[in-house]
mmCIF file of C-alpha atoms in Angstrom:
data_model
loop_
_atom_site.group_PDB
_atom_site.id
_atom_site.type_symbol
_atom_site.label_atom_id
_atom_site.label_comp_id
_atom_site.label_asym_id
_atom_site.label_seq_id
_atom_site.Cartn_x
_atom_site.Cartn_y
_atom_site.Cartn_z
ATOM 1 C CA UNK K 28 44.699 42.953 91.502
ATOM 2 C CA UNK K 29 41.663 40.963 92.521
ATOM 3 C CA UNK K 30 40.792 39.906 96.081
ATOM 4 C CA UNK K 31 42.088 36.367 95.540
ATOM 5 C CA UNK K 32 45.534 37.578 94.486
ATOM 6 C CA UNK K 33 45.615 40.069 97.383
ATOM 7 C CA UNK K 34 44.901 37.141 99.723
ATOM 8 C CA UNK K 35 47.828 35.230 98.159
ATOM 9 C CA UNK K 36 50.101 38.234 98.808
ATOM 10 C CA UNK K 37 49.003 38.436 102.460
ATOM 11 C CA UNK K 38 49.363 34.673 102.958
ATOM 12 C CA UNK K 39 52.823 34.680 101.390
ATOM 13 C CA UNK K 40 54.047 37.511 103.580
ATOM 14 C CA UNK K 41 52.646 35.786 106.691
ATOM 15 C CA UNK K 42 53.449 32.113 106.038
ATOM 16 C CA UNK K 43 56.289 32.269 103.529
ATOM 17 C CA UNK K 44 54.405 30.417 100.799
ATOM 18 C CA UNK K 45 51.585 31.452 98.530
ATOM 19 C CA UNK K 46 49.915 29.300 95.932
ATOM 20 C CA UNK K 47 48.351 30.662 92.757
ATOM 21 C CA UNK K 48 45.872 28.172 91.406
ATOM 22 C CA UNK K 49 45.263 28.134 87.664
ATOM 23 C CA UNK K 50 48.029 30.655 86.992
ATOM 24 C CA UNK K 51 48.487 29.561 83.397
ATOM 25 C CA UNK K 52 45.800 28.969 80.802
ATOM 26 C CA UNK K 53 45.540 25.406 79.532
ATOM 27 C CA UNK K 54 47.283 26.447 76.284
ATOM 28 C CA UNK K 55 50.138 28.119 78.214
ATOM 29 C CA UNK K 56 50.467 25.107 80.514
ATOM 30 C CA UNK K 57 50.516 22.648 77.608
ATOM 31 C CA UNK K 58 53.210 24.716 75.832
ATOM 32 C CA UNK K 59 55.407 24.950 78.950
ATOM 33 C CA UNK K 60 55.043 21.212 79.611
ATOM 34 C CA UNK K 61 56.027 20.400 76.005
ATOM 35 C CA UNK K 62 59.026 22.724 76.210
ATOM 36 C CA UNK K 63 60.195 21.321 79.565
ATOM 37 C CA UNK K 64 59.999 17.805 78.137
ATOM 38 C CA UNK K 65 61.921 18.954 75.035
ATOM 39 C CA UNK K 66 64.518 20.808 77.104
ATOM 40 C CA UNK K 67 65.153 17.664 79.136
ATOM 41 C CA UNK K 68 65.812 15.757 75.921
ATOM 42 C CA UNK K 69 67.907 18.587 74.443
ATOM 43 C CA UNK K 70 70.053 18.752 77.591
ATOM 44 C CA UNK K 71 70.542 14.953 77.634
ATOM 45 C CA UNK K 72 68.633 14.673 80.885
ATOM 46 C CA UNK K 73 66.224 12.123 79.398
ATOM 47 C CA UNK K 74 62.466 11.883 79.730
ATOM 48 C CA UNK K 75 60.955 11.863 83.201
ATOM 49 C CA UNK K 76 60.853 8.444 84.812
ATOM 50 C CA UNK K 77 58.076 7.419 87.211
ATOM 51 C CA UNK K 78 58.761 8.820 90.650
ATOM 52 C CA UNK K 79 61.119 11.532 89.394
ATOM 53 C CA UNK K 80 61.239 15.286 89.608
ATOM 54 C CA UNK K 81 62.035 17.109 86.392
ATOM 55 C CA UNK K 82 63.212 20.590 87.175
ATOM 56 C CA UNK K 83 64.924 23.389 85.300
ATOM 57 C CA UNK K 84 65.805 26.855 86.442
ATOM 58 C CA UNK K 85 67.128 30.118 85.118
ATOM 59 C CA UNK K 86 68.977 30.395 81.810
ATOM 60 C CA UNK K 87 67.856 27.108 80.180
ATOM 61 C CA UNK K 88 64.266 28.301 80.535
ATOM 62 C CA UNK K 89 65.055 31.363 78.437
ATOM 63 C CA UNK K 90 65.915 29.174 75.441
ATOM 64 C CA UNK K 91 62.284 28.091 75.142
ATOM 65 C CA UNK K 92 59.666 30.790 74.410
ATOM 66 C CA UNK K 93 56.820 29.479 76.577
ATOM 67 C CA UNK K 94 59.092 28.822 79.574
ATOM 68 C CA UNK K 95 60.964 32.088 79.035
ATOM 69 C CA UNK K 96 57.683 33.985 79.127
ATOM 70 C CA UNK K 97 57.277 33.010 82.788
ATOM 71 C CA UNK K 98 59.902 35.673 83.603
ATOM 72 C CA UNK K 99 57.571 38.367 82.295
ATOM 73 C CA UNK K 100 54.163 36.845 83.028
ATOM 74 C CA UNK K 101 51.932 39.786 84.050
ATOM 75 C CA UNK K 102 50.219 38.022 86.953
ATOM 76 C CA UNK K 103 53.492 36.673 88.364
ATOM 77 C CA UNK K 104 55.058 40.127 88.132
ATOM 78 C CA UNK K 105 52.035 41.798 89.736
ATOM 79 C CA UNK K 106 52.038 39.439 92.716
ATOM 80 C CA UNK K 107 55.822 39.467 93.170
ATOM 81 C CA UNK K 108 55.691 43.260 92.980
ATOM 82 C CA UNK K 109 53.068 43.369 95.743
ATOM 83 C CA UNK K 110 54.916 40.906 97.997
ATOM 84 C CA UNK K 111 58.219 42.739 97.648
ATOM 85 C CA UNK K 112 56.594 46.179 97.620
ATOM 86 C CA UNK K 113 58.687 46.859 94.530
ATOM 87 C CA UNK K 114 56.949 48.490 91.551
ATOM 88 C CA UNK K 115 59.248 46.866 88.966
ATOM 89 C CA UNK K 116 60.674 43.625 90.356
ATOM 90 C CA UNK K 117 63.601 41.914 88.656
ATOM 91 C CA UNK K 118 63.123 38.158 88.363
ATOM 92 C CA UNK K 119 66.586 36.720 88.761
ATOM 93 C CA UNK K 120 65.437 33.130 89.015
ATOM 94 C CA UNK K 121 62.514 31.086 87.829
ATOM 95 C CA UNK K 122 62.067 27.361 88.321
ATOM 96 C CA UNK K 123 59.715 24.975 86.528
ATOM 97 C CA UNK K 124 58.971 21.598 88.128
ATOM 98 C CA UNK K 125 57.223 18.399 87.100
ATOM 99 C CA UNK K 126 56.716 15.679 89.701
ATOM 100 C CA UNK K 127 56.054 12.258 88.209
ATOM 101 C CA UNK K 128 53.815 10.093 90.429
ATOM 102 C CA UNK K 129 54.678 8.599 92.794
ATOM 103 C CA UNK K 130 57.452 10.999 93.687
ATOM 104 C CA UNK K 131 58.909 10.181 97.116
ATOM 105 C CA UNK K 132 59.253 13.798 98.144
ATOM 106 C CA UNK K 133 61.997 16.340 98.521
ATOM 107 C CA UNK K 134 64.061 16.257 101.705
ATOM 108 C CA UNK K 135 63.981 19.078 104.222
ATOM 109 C CA UNK K 136 65.779 22.128 102.949
ATOM 110 C CA UNK K 137 65.475 25.868 102.841
ATOM 111 C CA UNK K 138 64.866 28.114 99.885
ATOM 112 C CA UNK K 139 66.278 30.975 101.952
ATOM 113 C CA UNK K 140 69.740 32.452 101.630
ATOM 114 C CA UNK K 141 72.447 30.682 103.589
ATOM 115 C CA UNK K 142 74.873 33.610 103.200
ATOM 116 C CA UNK K 143 73.517 36.237 105.575
ATOM 117 C CA UNK K 144 70.173 37.536 106.784
ATOM 118 C CA UNK K 145 68.371 39.750 104.283
ATOM 119 C CA UNK K 146 66.012 42.641 104.787
ATOM 120 C CA UNK K 147 62.458 41.270 105.050
ATOM 121 C CA UNK K 148 60.968 40.529 101.634
ATOM 122 C CA UNK K 149 64.056 41.717 99.792
ATOM 123 C CA UNK K 150 63.943 38.641 97.554
ATOM 124 C CA UNK K 151 61.570 35.828 96.785
ATOM 125 C CA UNK K 152 61.751 32.335 95.305
ATOM 126 C CA UNK K 153 59.250 31.550 92.554
ATOM 127 C CA UNK K 154 58.425 28.057 91.327
ATOM 128 C CA UNK K 155 55.930 26.993 88.723
ATOM 129 C CA UNK K 156 54.510 23.495 89.270
ATOM 130 C CA UNK K 157 53.376 22.089 85.942
ATOM 131 C CA UNK K 158 51.213 19.360 87.436
ATOM 132 C CA UNK K 159 48.710 19.304 90.272
ATOM 133 C CA UNK K 160 50.376 18.890 93.635
ATOM 134 C CA UNK K 161 49.033 17.696 96.945
ATOM 135 C CA UNK K 162 50.262 16.436 100.304
ATOM 136 C CA UNK K 163 50.990 13.000 98.810
ATOM 137 C CA UNK K 164 52.984 14.162 95.772
ATOM 138 C CA UNK K 165 56.073 15.187 97.723
ATOM 139 C CA UNK K 166 56.114 18.441 95.813
ATOM 140 C CA UNK K 167 55.414 20.977 98.528
ATOM 141 C CA UNK K 168 55.802 20.879 102.277
ATOM 142 C CA UNK K 169 56.476 23.981 104.306
ATOM 143 C CA UNK K 170 56.553 25.217 107.858
ATOM 144 C CA UNK K 171 54.611 28.494 108.067
ATOM 145 C CA UNK K 172 56.675 31.423 109.282
ATOM 146 C CA UNK K 173 60.117 29.833 108.957
ATOM 147 C CA UNK K 174 60.929 32.223 106.115
ATOM 148 C CA UNK K 175 61.316 34.889 108.799
ATOM 149 C CA UNK K 176 64.408 33.050 110.113
ATOM 150 C CA UNK K 177 66.256 34.326 107.030
ATOM 151 C CA UNK K 178 65.351 37.974 107.579
ATOM 152 C CA UNK K 179 66.931 40.578 109.801
ATOM 153 C CA UNK K 180 64.924 41.459 112.858
ATOM 154 C CA UNK K 181 65.024 44.647 114.939
ATOM 155 C CA UNK K 182 64.037 42.504 117.949
ATOM 156 C CA UNK K 183 66.994 40.155 117.470
ATOM 157 C CA UNK K 184 69.679 41.820 115.295
ATOM 158 C CA UNK K 185 72.259 39.070 115.975
ATOM 159 C CA UNK K 186 69.932 36.176 115.151
ATOM 160 C CA UNK K 187 71.903 33.481 113.303
ATOM 161 C CA UNK K 188 70.634 31.859 110.148
ATOM 162 C CA UNK K 189 69.249 28.344 110.555
ATOM 163 C CA UNK K 190 71.895 25.673 110.106
ATOM 164 C CA UNK K 191 71.478 22.561 107.981
ATOM 165 C CA UNK K 192 71.160 20.648 111.271
ATOM 166 C CA UNK K 193 68.312 22.978 112.364
ATOM 167 C CA UNK K 194 66.580 22.440 109.046
ATOM 168 C CA UNK K 195 66.989 18.660 109.157
ATOM 169 C CA UNK K 196 65.595 18.650 112.698
ATOM 170 C CA UNK K 197 62.572 20.530 111.398
ATOM 171 C CA UNK K 198 63.258 23.521 113.641
#
């Protein structure tokens, strides 16, 4: 693992989000984009309209070779392995997103479990953005450190999970 990927691992563990720039080669990216567009048509979800978010997760991705390969992508697995401190991580979910300009943004929500607190870094959400994202695209906003609200803590073993009201308030 190179120094840049190690920095992503450290940032992810600290802030809750890590960004891998240029994860896919241009050929891989073009193939995944084509397959996502085709999957949307195949699933009667239509082509992306301006201002929309096209998103697929899990099993439908496996029906398309380029998207399915994201589950076993060596760099993704190496970084997830380092974050989770798990030599052979199991990728239960994968999500591919396209944000069509000018997307209005995704409302406040959590990608953490709402069921019960988990052991720190027991699981991780992974998303692949198929287009460049920035602060104006509505594709990614996060509050550093809030991922820790979903983990058990020896300092506060009875800490409750954040409620939807907490999340909407931005707390």
